[in-house]
Coordinates of C-alpha atoms in Angstrom, one line a residue:
Chain A
M11 CA -33.3 -29.4 40.0
F12 CA -35.5 -29.6 43.1
C13 CA -36.8 -26.3 42.6
N14 CA -37.7 -26.9 38.8
K15 CA -39.7 -29.9 39.7
F16 CA -41.9 -27.7 42.1
L17 CA -42.2 -24.8 39.7
L18 CA -43.1 -27.1 36.5
P19 CA -46.5 -28.3 35.9
R20 CA -47.0 -32.2 36.2
G21 CA -45.8 -34.1 33.1
L22 CA -43.2 -31.7 31.9
T23 CA -39.5 -32.3 32.5
P24 CA -36.9 -29.5 32.8
I25 CA -35.0 -28.9 29.6
S26 CA -31.5 -29.5 31.2
Q27 CA -32.7 -33.2 31.8
I28 CA -33.7 -33.5 28.0
L29 CA -30.6 -32.2 26.4
P30 CA -27.3 -34.3 26.7
A31 CA -25.0 -33.0 29.6
N32 CA -22.1 -32.9 27.2
L33 CA -23.7 -30.6 24.6
Q34 CA -21.4 -27.9 23.6
K35 CA -22.6 -24.3 24.9
R36 CA -20.5 -21.2 24.7
T37 CA -21.9 -19.1 27.4
T38 CA -18.7 -17.6 28.7
F39 CA -18.4 -14.0 28.9
I40 CA -15.3 -12.4 30.5
L41 CA -16.4 -9.2 32.6
K42 CA -14.6 -6.5 34.5
R43 CA -15.9 -4.4 37.4
K44 CA -16.4 -1.0 36.4
W45 CA -16.0 0.3 40.0
Q46 CA -13.6 -2.0 41.8
E47 CA -14.4 -3.3 45.2
P48 CA -12.8 -1.2 48.0
L49 CA -9.5 -2.5 49.7
R50 CA -9.8 -4.6 52.8
K51 CA -8.3 -3.2 56.0
K52 CA -5.6 -5.4 57.6
G53 CA -7.3 -8.0 59.9
Y54 CA -10.8 -7.1 58.8
G55 CA -13.1 -9.2 56.8
R56 CA -14.5 -8.5 53.4
R57 CA -16.5 -5.2 53.1
D58 CA -20.0 -5.4 51.8
L59 CA -20.2 -4.5 48.2
R60 CA -22.4 -1.6 47.0
A61 CA -24.8 -1.5 44.0
K62 CA -22.2 0.0 41.8
N63 CA -19.6 -2.8 42.4
F64 CA -22.1 -4.9 40.4
V65 CA -21.8 -3.0 37.2
Y66 CA -19.6 -4.7 34.7
D67 CA -17.8 -3.9 31.5
L68 CA -17.6 -6.6 28.9
V69 CA -14.0 -7.7 28.1
E70 CA -14.8 -10.6 25.7
D71 CA -17.6 -12.7 24.3
T72 CA -16.4 -16.1 23.7
L73 CA -19.2 -16.8 21.2
V74 CA -17.9 -14.3 18.8
K75 CA -14.1 -15.1 19.3
K76 CA -12.4 -16.2 16.2
Q77 CA -12.0 -19.8 16.5
K78 CA -8.6 -21.8 15.6
N79 CA -8.3 -23.6 12.2
L80 CA -9.4 -27.2 12.3
S81 CA -7.1 -29.9 10.9
V82 CA -8.9 -32.7 8.9
T83 CA -7.7 -35.6 6.8
L84 CA -9.2 -36.0 3.4
T85 CA -10.5 -39.5 2.6
Q86 CA -10.6 -38.9 -1.2
Y87 CA -9.4 -36.3 -3.7
V88 CA -11.4 -33.0 -3.6
E89 CA -11.0 -30.5 -6.3
S90 CA -8.9 -27.5 -5.3
V91 CA -8.6 -28.8 -1.9
G92 CA -6.2 -31.7 -1.9
G93 CA -5.7 -35.5 -2.6
Q94 CA -6.7 -38.5 -0.5
G95 CA -4.7 -38.6 2.8
E96 CA -3.8 -34.9 2.8
V97 CA -3.9 -33.2 5.9
I98 CA -5.8 -29.9 5.5
S99 CA -6.1 -26.9 8.0
A100 CA -9.3 -25.0 7.3
K101 CA -11.8 -22.6 9.2
P102 CA -13.8 -24.8 11.5
N103 CA -17.3 -24.1 9.9
A104 CA -15.8 -24.6 6.3
A105 CA -14.2 -27.7 7.4
Y106 CA -17.2 -29.3 9.0
N107 CA -19.7 -28.2 6.5
K108 CA -17.9 -28.9 3.3
L109 CA -15.5 -31.5 4.1
I110 CA -16.6 -33.7 7.2
L111 CA -20.3 -33.6 6.6
P112 CA -20.2 -34.6 3.0
G113 CA -17.7 -37.5 4.0
Y114 CA -14.8 -36.0 2.2
A115 CA -12.7 -35.8 5.4
K116 CA -12.3 -36.9 9.0
Y117 CA -10.8 -35.2 12.0
T118 CA -7.0 -35.7 12.0
D119 CA -5.3 -37.9 14.8
A120 CA -2.9 -36.3 16.8
Q121 CA -0.1 -38.7 16.0
Q122 CA -0.9 -38.7 12.3
T123 CA 2.0 -37.9 9.9
T124 CA 1.3 -38.2 6.2
E125 CA 4.1 -37.9 3.6
K126 CA 3.9 -36.1 0.4
K127 CA 4.3 -39.5 -1.5
D128 CA 1.3 -41.1 0.1
I129 CA -1.0 -38.5 -1.2
D130 CA -3.3 -39.9 -3.9
Y131 CA -4.7 -37.2 -6.3
A132 CA -6.7 -39.8 -8.4
E133 CA -5.5 -39.4 -11.8
H134 CA -4.8 -35.5 -11.4
S135 CA -1.3 -34.1 -11.3
S136 CA -2.4 -31.7 -8.5
P137 CA -5.5 -30.6 -6.7
F138 CA -5.5 -27.2 -8.4
A139 CA -5.0 -28.7 -12.0
Q140 CA -8.8 -29.1 -12.7
R141 CA -9.6 -25.7 -11.4
T142 CA -7.0 -24.0 -13.9
I143 CA -8.8 -26.1 -16.8
N144 CA -12.2 -24.9 -15.7
M145 CA -11.1 -21.4 -15.8
L146 CA -9.2 -21.7 -19.1
N147 CA -12.0 -23.1 -20.7
R148 CA -14.3 -20.3 -19.6
I149 CA -12.1 -17.5 -21.2
T150 CA -11.6 -16.2 -24.7
L151 CA -8.0 -15.0 -24.8
G152 CA -7.5 -11.9 -26.9
V153 CA -3.9 -12.1 -28.4
V154 CA -2.9 -8.6 -29.3
M155 CA -0.7 -8.8 -32.4
N156 CA 0.9 -5.8 -34.5
K157 CA -0.9 -4.4 -37.4
D158 CA 2.3 -3.0 -39.2
V159 CA 5.1 -5.4 -38.5
P160 CA 5.0 -9.1 -40.1
W161 CA 4.8 -11.8 -37.6
V162 CA 4.2 -15.6 -37.2
L163 CA 2.3 -16.6 -33.8
E164 CA 4.8 -18.3 -31.4
P165 CA 4.0 -20.0 -28.0
W166 CA 5.5 -17.1 -26.3
H167 CA 2.9 -14.7 -27.8
I168 CA 0.4 -16.8 -26.1
R169 CA 2.4 -17.0 -22.8
V170 CA 2.4 -13.2 -22.6
S171 CA -1.3 -12.8 -23.6
L172 CA -2.1 -15.2 -20.8
R173 CA 0.0 -13.4 -18.3
K174 CA -1.8 -10.2 -19.3
V175 CA -5.0 -11.6 -18.0
G176 CA -3.6 -13.5 -14.9
F177 CA -2.6 -16.7 -15.9
Y178 CA 1.1 -17.9 -15.5
C179 CA 2.6 -20.8 -17.5
D180 CA 5.9 -21.8 -19.3
D181 CA 6.4 -22.0 -23.2
S182 CA 6.4 -25.7 -22.8
C183 CA 2.8 -25.7 -21.9
I184 CA 1.6 -24.3 -25.0
T185 CA 1.0 -26.2 -28.3
L186 CA 0.0 -24.2 -31.2
P187 CA -2.1 -25.3 -34.1
S188 CA 0.1 -27.3 -36.7
T189 CA -0.6 -24.7 -39.4
P190 CA 1.2 -21.7 -38.6
I191 CA -0.8 -18.6 -38.1
K192 CA 0.9 -15.4 -39.8
G193 CA 0.0 -11.8 -40.1
P194 CA -0.6 -8.9 -40.1
D195 CA -3.8 -10.2 -41.8
L196 CA -7.1 -8.5 -41.2
D197 CA -9.0 -11.4 -42.5
I198 CA -8.1 -13.5 -39.2
E199 CA -8.9 -10.5 -36.9
N200 CA -11.3 -11.5 -34.3
K201 CA -11.7 -15.2 -35.5
D202 CA -11.6 -18.1 -33.1
F203 CA -8.6 -20.7 -32.8
Y204 CA -7.7 -23.1 -30.2
V205 CA -4.3 -23.8 -28.7
T206 CA -3.5 -26.7 -26.5
I207 CA -2.4 -26.1 -22.9
T208 CA -0.7 -28.8 -21.0
I209 CA -0.7 -28.6 -17.3
N210 CA 2.0 -30.5 -15.3
N211 CA 2.8 -32.5 -18.5
K212 CA -0.4 -34.4 -17.9
E213 CA -3.8 -32.4 -18.2
K214 CA -4.6 -31.1 -21.6
T215 CA -7.2 -28.6 -22.5
E216 CA -8.1 -26.4 -25.3
L217 CA -8.0 -22.5 -25.0
K218 CA -10.1 -20.4 -27.3
C219 CA -8.1 -17.5 -28.7
R220 CA -8.5 -14.5 -31.2
I221 CA -6.2 -12.3 -32.8
H222 CA -6.5 -8.6 -32.3
H223 CA -4.3 -6.2 -34.5
W224 CA -3.0 -3.3 -32.7
S225 CA -1.1 -0.4 -34.1
T226 CA 1.5 1.9 -32.2
D227 CA 0.2 4.8 -34.0
P228 CA -3.3 5.8 -32.5
S229 CA -4.8 7.1 -35.7
N230 CA -4.0 3.7 -37.3
R231 CA -5.7 1.4 -34.8
L232 CA -9.1 -0.5 -35.3
P233 CA -11.9 0.7 -33.4
Y234 CA -12.2 -0.8 -30.0
V235 CA -14.7 -3.7 -29.5
F236 CA -16.2 -3.6 -26.0
E237 CA -16.1 -7.0 -24.4
H238 CA -15.2 -8.9 -27.6
W239 CA -15.7 -12.3 -25.7
K240 CA -19.4 -11.7 -25.5
Q241 CA -19.8 -11.6 -29.3
E242 CA -20.1 -14.4 -31.5
S243 CA -17.3 -15.2 -34.1
E244 CA -16.5 -17.4 -36.9
P245 CA -13.7 -19.9 -36.7
L246 CA -10.4 -19.4 -38.4
N247 CA -10.0 -22.0 -41.0
I248 CA -7.2 -23.9 -39.7
P249 CA -7.3 -27.4 -38.5
S250 CA -7.2 -27.3 -34.6
D251 CA -5.5 -30.2 -32.8
Q252 CA -8.2 -31.9 -30.9
V253 CA -7.2 -33.2 -27.4
Chain B
M22 CA -20.7 32.4 50.6
L23 CA -24.2 33.6 50.2
P24 CA -25.1 33.4 53.9
A25 CA -21.9 35.2 54.9
I26 CA -22.9 38.1 52.5
S27 CA -26.3 38.2 53.8
S28 CA -25.2 38.4 57.4
L29 CA -22.7 41.1 56.5
R30 CA -25.6 42.9 54.9
T31 CA -27.6 42.8 58.1
V32 CA -24.6 44.0 60.0
I33 CA -24.6 47.1 57.7
T34 CA -28.1 47.8 57.2
R35 CA -29.3 47.3 60.9
P36 CA -30.2 50.8 62.2
N37 CA -30.0 50.8 65.9
Y38 CA -26.9 49.8 67.5
G39 CA -25.7 50.7 71.0
A40 CA -23.0 53.1 71.5
S41 CA -20.6 50.2 72.0
V42 CA -21.0 48.9 68.5
R43 CA -18.9 50.1 65.9
L44 CA -19.9 49.7 62.3
L45 CA -17.6 47.9 59.9
H46 CA -18.2 49.4 56.8
L47 CA -20.1 52.8 56.0
S48 CA -20.3 52.5 52.1
A49 CA -21.9 49.8 50.1
V50 CA -18.6 48.2 49.2
T51 CA -19.9 44.7 49.0
D52 CA -22.5 45.7 46.3
A53 CA -20.0 47.5 44.1
A54 CA -17.9 44.3 44.3
R55 CA -20.5 42.2 43.2
K56 CA -21.5 44.6 40.4
G57 CA -17.8 44.2 39.0
T58 CA -17.9 40.2 39.2
R59 CA -21.2 40.3 37.5
E60 CA -19.9 42.3 34.6
K61 CA -16.8 40.3 34.2
A62 CA -19.0 37.1 34.0
R63 CA -21.2 38.9 31.3
K64 CA -18.2 39.5 29.5
K65 CA -16.8 36.1 29.4
K66 CA -20.0 34.8 28.0
V67 CA -19.4 34.5 24.3
K68 CA -22.6 35.1 22.3
V69 CA -23.3 32.2 20.0
E70 CA -25.2 33.4 17.1
V71 CA -27.2 30.8 15.3
Q72 CA -26.9 31.4 11.5
K73 CA -30.2 30.8 9.8
V74 CA -30.0 28.5 6.8
G75 CA -32.5 28.5 4.3
F76 CA -34.4 25.5 3.1
I77 CA -32.2 23.0 1.3
P78 CA -33.9 20.5 -0.9
H79 CA -33.7 16.9 0.5
N80 CA -31.8 15.6 -2.3
L81 CA -29.2 18.3 -1.8
R82 CA -28.4 17.8 1.7
D83 CA -25.2 16.4 2.8
K84 CA -25.5 12.5 3.4
K85 CA -22.9 10.8 5.4
I86 CA -21.3 8.5 2.8
V87 CA -19.9 5.5 4.5
V88 CA -17.1 4.4 2.2
S89 CA -15.3 1.3 3.2
R90 CA -11.7 2.0 2.2
V91 CA -9.4 -0.8 1.5
N92 CA -5.9 -0.7 3.1
K93 CA -3.5 0.1 0.4
H94 CA -0.6 -1.7 1.9
V95 CA -1.4 -5.0 0.1
D96 CA -0.4 -8.1 2.3
D97 CA -0.8 -11.4 0.3
S98 CA 1.4 -13.5 2.5
W99 CA -1.8 -15.7 3.6
K100 CA -2.0 -16.9 -0.1
Q101 CA -0.4 -20.2 -1.3
I102 CA 2.7 -20.5 -3.2
P103 CA 2.0 -21.9 -6.7
T104 CA 3.2 -25.6 -7.4
D105 CA 1.9 -26.2 -10.9
N106 CA 3.7 -25.2 -14.0
C107 CA 0.3 -23.3 -15.3
Y108 CA -1.8 -21.6 -12.6
V109 CA -4.5 -19.0 -12.2
G110 CA -2.6 -15.8 -10.6
R111 CA -5.5 -14.6 -8.4
Y112 CA -5.5 -17.7 -6.0
Y113 CA -1.6 -17.4 -5.3
R114 CA 1.0 -14.8 -4.0
W115 CA 2.3 -12.4 -6.4
K116 CA 5.1 -13.6 -8.5
V117 CA 8.4 -12.0 -7.4
Y118 CA 10.6 -11.1 -10.4
S119 CA 14.2 -10.3 -10.5
I120 CA 15.0 -7.0 -12.1
A121 CA 16.3 -8.6 -15.2
E122 CA 13.4 -10.9 -15.5
A123 CA 10.9 -8.0 -15.1
I124 CA 12.8 -6.0 -17.7
E125 CA 12.7 -8.9 -20.1
S126 CA 8.9 -9.5 -19.4
H127 CA 8.2 -6.0 -20.6
R128 CA 10.3 -6.3 -23.4
E129 CA 8.1 -9.1 -24.7
T130 CA 5.0 -7.2 -24.6
H131 CA 6.8 -4.3 -26.3
H132 CA 8.2 -6.4 -29.0
P133 CA 7.8 -5.4 -32.6
T134 CA 5.4 -8.2 -33.2
M135 CA 3.1 -7.1 -30.4
Y136 CA 2.9 -3.4 -29.1
D137 CA 6.1 -2.4 -31.0
V138 CA 7.3 0.3 -28.7
P139 CA 11.0 -1.1 -27.8
D140 CA 12.0 2.2 -26.6
A141 CA 9.2 2.8 -24.1
N142 CA 10.0 4.3 -20.6
I143 CA 10.1 1.9 -17.6
Y144 CA 8.7 3.3 -14.4
A145 CA 9.3 2.2 -10.9
H146 CA 6.2 2.4 -8.6
V147 CA 7.5 2.5 -5.1
E148 CA 5.0 2.0 -2.3
L149 CA 6.1 3.7 1.0
N150 CA 5.0 3.3 4.7
M151 CA 4.9 7.2 5.5
Q152 CA 4.6 6.7 9.3
A153 CA 7.1 8.9 11.0
E154 CA 8.6 8.3 14.5
K155 CA 5.3 8.3 16.3
S156 CA 2.2 6.4 15.0
T157 CA 0.2 9.6 14.6
R158 CA 3.0 11.4 12.8
F159 CA 3.5 11.2 9.0
V160 CA 6.4 12.1 6.7
D161 CA 5.7 15.0 4.7
N162 CA 5.3 14.6 0.7
F163 CA 8.9 15.2 -0.6
N164 CA 10.5 15.8 -3.8
R165 CA 14.0 14.8 -4.5
M166 CA 16.5 14.2 -7.2
A167 CA 18.2 10.8 -7.4
M168 CA 21.5 10.6 -9.2
I169 CA 21.9 7.7 -11.5
P170 CA 24.9 6.2 -13.2
Y171 CA 23.5 5.9 -16.8
K172 CA 21.8 8.8 -18.2
F173 CA 18.7 8.7 -20.5
D174 CA 16.4 11.1 -22.2
H175 CA 14.0 12.2 -19.4
G176 CA 12.3 14.6 -21.8
E177 CA 12.4 17.4 -19.2
Q178 CA 13.8 20.8 -19.8
R179 CA 15.9 21.4 -16.7
Q180 CA 17.3 25.1 -16.5
I181 CA 20.4 25.2 -14.0
L182 CA 22.1 28.2 -12.8
V183 CA 25.6 27.8 -11.5
F184 CA 27.7 30.0 -9.4
S185 CA 31.4 30.0 -8.8
K186 CA 34.0 32.7 -8.1
D187 CA 36.6 30.5 -10.0
N188 CA 36.7 31.2 -13.6
E189 CA 38.5 27.9 -14.2
H190 CA 35.2 26.0 -13.3
Y191 CA 33.0 27.7 -16.0
P192 CA 33.9 25.4 -19.2
E193 CA 33.5 22.3 -16.9
A194 CA 30.1 23.5 -15.4
R195 CA 28.8 24.4 -19.0
A196 CA 30.0 21.0 -20.4
A197 CA 28.2 19.2 -17.5
G198 CA 24.9 20.7 -18.4
G199 CA 24.8 24.2 -16.6
T200 CA 22.5 26.7 -18.4
L201 CA 24.1 29.7 -17.1
V202 CA 27.3 29.9 -15.3
G203 CA 28.7 32.9 -13.7
G204 CA 30.1 34.7 -10.5
V205 CA 29.4 37.7 -8.6
E206 CA 28.3 39.6 -11.7
L207 CA 25.3 37.3 -11.9
I208 CA 24.3 38.1 -8.2
K209 CA 24.4 41.8 -9.1
D210 CA 22.3 41.1 -12.3
I211 CA 19.8 39.2 -10.0
Q212 CA 19.6 42.0 -7.6
N213 CA 19.1 44.5 -10.5
G214 CA 16.3 42.5 -11.8
D215 CA 18.1 42.0 -15.2
L216 CA 18.2 38.1 -14.7
L217 CA 14.9 36.3 -13.4
L218 CA 15.4 33.5 -11.0
T219 CA 12.0 32.1 -12.0
D220 CA 13.6 31.0 -15.2
Y221 CA 15.8 28.5 -13.5
Q222 CA 14.5 25.3 -11.6
Y223 CA 17.8 24.7 -9.9
V224 CA 20.5 26.6 -8.4
I225 CA 23.9 25.1 -7.8
A226 CA 26.8 26.9 -6.1
H227 CA 30.4 26.3 -5.2
T228 CA 31.4 26.9 -1.6
N229 CA 33.9 29.9 -2.5
I230 CA 31.0 32.1 -3.6
L231 CA 28.7 31.4 -0.6
P232 CA 29.5 34.7 1.4
D233 CA 28.4 36.8 -1.6
L234 CA 25.3 34.6 -2.3
V235 CA 23.8 35.5 1.0
V236 CA 22.2 38.6 -0.1
L237 CA 20.0 36.3 -2.5
R238 CA 18.7 34.2 0.3
G239 CA 15.5 36.1 0.5
L240 CA 15.0 36.1 -3.2
M241 CA 15.9 32.4 -3.7
R242 CA 13.9 31.1 -0.5
K243 CA 13.9 27.3 -1.0
K244 CA 16.2 27.5 -4.0
F245 CA 19.1 28.7 -2.0
P246 CA 22.0 26.3 -2.2
N247 CA 22.6 24.0 0.6
P248 CA 24.7 20.8 1.2
K249 CA 21.8 18.7 2.5
S250 CA 19.9 19.0 -1.0
G251 CA 23.3 18.5 -2.9
T252 CA 23.3 22.0 -4.4
L253 CA 26.1 23.4 -2.4
G254 CA 29.6 21.8 -2.5
T255 CA 33.0 21.7 -4.1
N256 CA 32.7 19.2 -6.9
L257 CA 30.6 21.3 -9.3
K258 CA 30.5 18.7 -12.1
E259 CA 29.1 16.0 -10.2
M260 CA 26.3 18.2 -8.7
I261 CA 25.4 19.7 -12.1
E262 CA 25.4 16.2 -13.6
K263 CA 23.1 15.0 -11.0
F264 CA 20.5 17.8 -11.6
S265 CA 20.7 17.6 -15.4
N266 CA 20.7 13.7 -15.7
G267 CA 19.2 12.7 -12.4
V268 CA 15.7 11.1 -11.9
S269 CA 13.4 13.8 -10.3
Y270 CA 10.6 12.1 -8.2
S271 CA 7.9 13.1 -5.7
A272 CA 6.4 11.0 -2.8
V273 CA 2.8 11.7 -2.5
K274 CA 0.7 10.6 0.5
D275 CA -2.7 9.1 -0.2
E276 CA -5.5 11.4 0.3
H277 CA -7.3 9.2 2.7
Q278 CA -4.8 6.8 4.1
K279 CA -2.0 9.1 5.5
D280 CA 0.7 6.1 6.0
F281 CA 0.6 5.3 2.3
G282 CA 2.9 7.1 0.1
L283 CA 3.5 6.6 -3.6
I284 CA 6.5 7.4 -6.1
N285 CA 6.3 6.9 -9.6
A286 CA 9.7 7.6 -11.2
C287 CA 11.0 6.9 -14.7
F288 CA 14.5 5.2 -14.4
G289 CA 15.4 4.4 -18.0
T290 CA 14.0 3.0 -21.3
L291 CA 13.5 -0.6 -22.3
D292 CA 16.0 -0.6 -25.0
M293 CA 18.8 0.3 -22.4
D294 CA 21.3 -2.3 -21.2
K295 CA 19.7 -4.5 -18.6
K296 CA 22.5 -4.0 -16.2
H297 CA 22.5 -0.4 -16.8
L298 CA 18.8 -0.2 -15.8
E299 CA 19.4 -2.3 -12.9
E300 CA 22.0 0.0 -11.7
N301 CA 19.9 3.1 -12.2
L302 CA 16.9 1.4 -10.3
I303 CA 19.1 0.5 -7.4
A304 CA 20.5 4.1 -7.2
L305 CA 17.0 5.3 -7.2
L306 CA 15.9 2.9 -4.4
K307 CA 19.1 3.8 -2.4
D308 CA 18.1 7.6 -2.7
I309 CA 14.6 6.9 -1.5
D310 CA 15.8 4.8 1.4
S311 CA 18.1 7.7 2.4
V312 CA 15.0 9.7 3.6
R313 CA 13.8 6.8 5.9
P314 CA 12.3 8.0 9.1
K315 CA 14.0 7.0 12.2
R316 CA 11.6 4.2 13.3
E317 CA 11.8 0.4 13.1
G318 CA 10.1 -1.4 10.3
K319 CA 9.8 -1.1 6.6
F320 CA 10.0 2.3 4.7
I321 CA 9.6 1.0 1.2
T322 CA 7.0 -1.6 1.2
R323 CA 6.6 -2.8 -2.4
V324 CA 8.1 -2.0 -5.7
L325 CA 6.3 -2.7 -9.1
L326 CA 7.9 -2.1 -12.4
K327 CA 5.6 -0.7 -15.1
S328 CA 6.0 0.3 -18.8
P329 CA 3.2 1.7 -20.6
P330 CA 1.3 1.2 -22.8
S331 CA 1.3 -2.3 -21.4
K332 CA -0.8 -2.6 -18.1
E333 CA 1.3 -5.2 -16.7
Q334 CA 3.3 -4.5 -13.4
F335 CA 5.9 -6.8 -12.0
K336 CA 6.8 -6.9 -8.4
I337 CA 10.4 -6.9 -7.5
D338 CA 12.2 -7.4 -4.3
P339 CA 13.7 -4.2 -3.3
F340 CA 15.5 -5.6 -0.2
L341 CA 18.1 -7.5 -2.2
H342 CA 19.6 -4.0 -2.8
I343 CA 18.7 -2.0 0.3
A344 CA 18.1 -2.8 4.1
E345 CA 14.7 -4.1 4.8
E346 CA 14.5 -2.8 8.4
V347 CA 16.7 -0.8 10.5
S348 CA 16.2 -1.1 14.3
N349 CA 16.9 2.2 16.2
K350 CA 19.6 0.3 18.2
A351 CA 21.7 -0.4 15.1
S352 CA 21.2 2.9 13.6
K353 CA 22.3 4.7 16.8
K354 CA 25.1 2.3 16.9
S355 CA 26.5 2.9 13.4
A356 CA 25.9 6.7 14.1
A357 CA 27.9 6.6 17.0
K358 CA 30.6 4.5 15.0
N359 CA 30.6 7.1 12.3
E360 CA 31.2 9.7 14.7
E361 CA 34.2 7.8 16.3
Q362 CA 35.7 7.6 12.7
L363 CA 35.2 11.4 12.0
E364 CA 36.8 12.1 15.3
E365 CA 39.6 9.7 14.5
Q366 CA 40.0 11.3 11.0
E367 CA 40.2 14.9 12.5
A368 CA 42.7 13.8 15.0
A369 CA 44.8 12.3 12.2
V370 CA 44.6 15.6 10.3
N371 CA 45.4 17.7 13.2

């Protein structure tokens, strides 16, 4: 400090005095001598170190060390994260920038214990239901049905088709249009109809589907349509159940 | 060394000595020695010939392609477990099915109203950790035959040659699926060249014909019957059935990731009884587990059930049927126990 005042021109204060003393700084580097200092003789003092004894290998740079997860408590429902009062463990940057800065969460007290029943999901059945709805609304589900064997569309056909594209649900979640869809019928090929998906017996959403006829015999199959969901299509003339 | 030699030279070449001085050497011994060593050194040098390479256009030169390869041993244990009754699979851990559930799910996609292939083959896609006893060593690719309790049409033509000295074995061996059954006369035919070994994929022999069969060892090479591969024994029927109805599979190491092995084996058709399919799969898994290297940790890492034309794959838990991990200590103990039992049995027989 004394030294700084002498070196700096008049009117300037050293930066260490401007910045708060408790500012977090990560300046620790763990080093290891490349050439160890020689052993001392019994009864003798420390030997003088040579230039090579001041060469170091870097063992760890604490600035780039992976930080532990941060525990935060949500102050409100946050989609695909959790409900009010839920304790979340997240990576420190994400927890700070996405939850604490916008005011969605605060740091968890050490003694805090939250039970499952105290968590408030704000009219949602779970924090992830809305995400599932958003994704279901985005897709057009191709329902592959047989071209040769007669069939009537059942909920399990939709469940299997959803499973094929990575959505998992029960038969009880699926409500088909009140008018049964029968086939094989090439008039309904690639025409839009909607089924209702109910998540956790609470949230309801409509899922756009299209029937695609498929034959076991390759020569009998319809030509493959590349990315059918990007093409416009007419609605199937059946009354759909509005949510 | 050099100063010593030069001083020696001065001693040799100096002309005028007194009568009291006797020369050490009269011939140029030192020079001759050096000549020899020089030649040796010259011979030691290997000429490195630099081969001239003509001009290669820049677009045809080898570029070091840096491909980041993903570890094929998938670990999704960091993902959440779903709590909703309708969820998006990609955000969660893979669902683990029971064998019966997985078969039922495949039957749904292959239902007459959908794909209409109710008799499709069902495949086990078994992923292996091919690391051997040391971390730098890997298990070699292997081909094996797993004996399954319920046979199905595997669609392969398997030609089996059966040897036995006892005529009474012949009808039984033929009934079990042996293509050609015979004794010493067959060995003579093979030696004469009347019978070609290449027509037969598998050779099975009863132990009573082994002394006569030794002459064919050079001709048969790897096909030569041995008890380890299950081609030499006393129970001909069981051995032949294993090779005519069994599941033949091969484990193949990944080209870039040597510790990742893959087996794709058909163990039945979807229209078979669920329990029969389950037992076939368990037999297959146990057979694969029998070649586990002697190290700690998992050998079979993941098992998926597939059934084309559907692209779906269902993960099942193989460790309900086989041991997940075998520690070295335990295996040593069990081996010691087995030896003790064998000794006791031998003692009882004697």
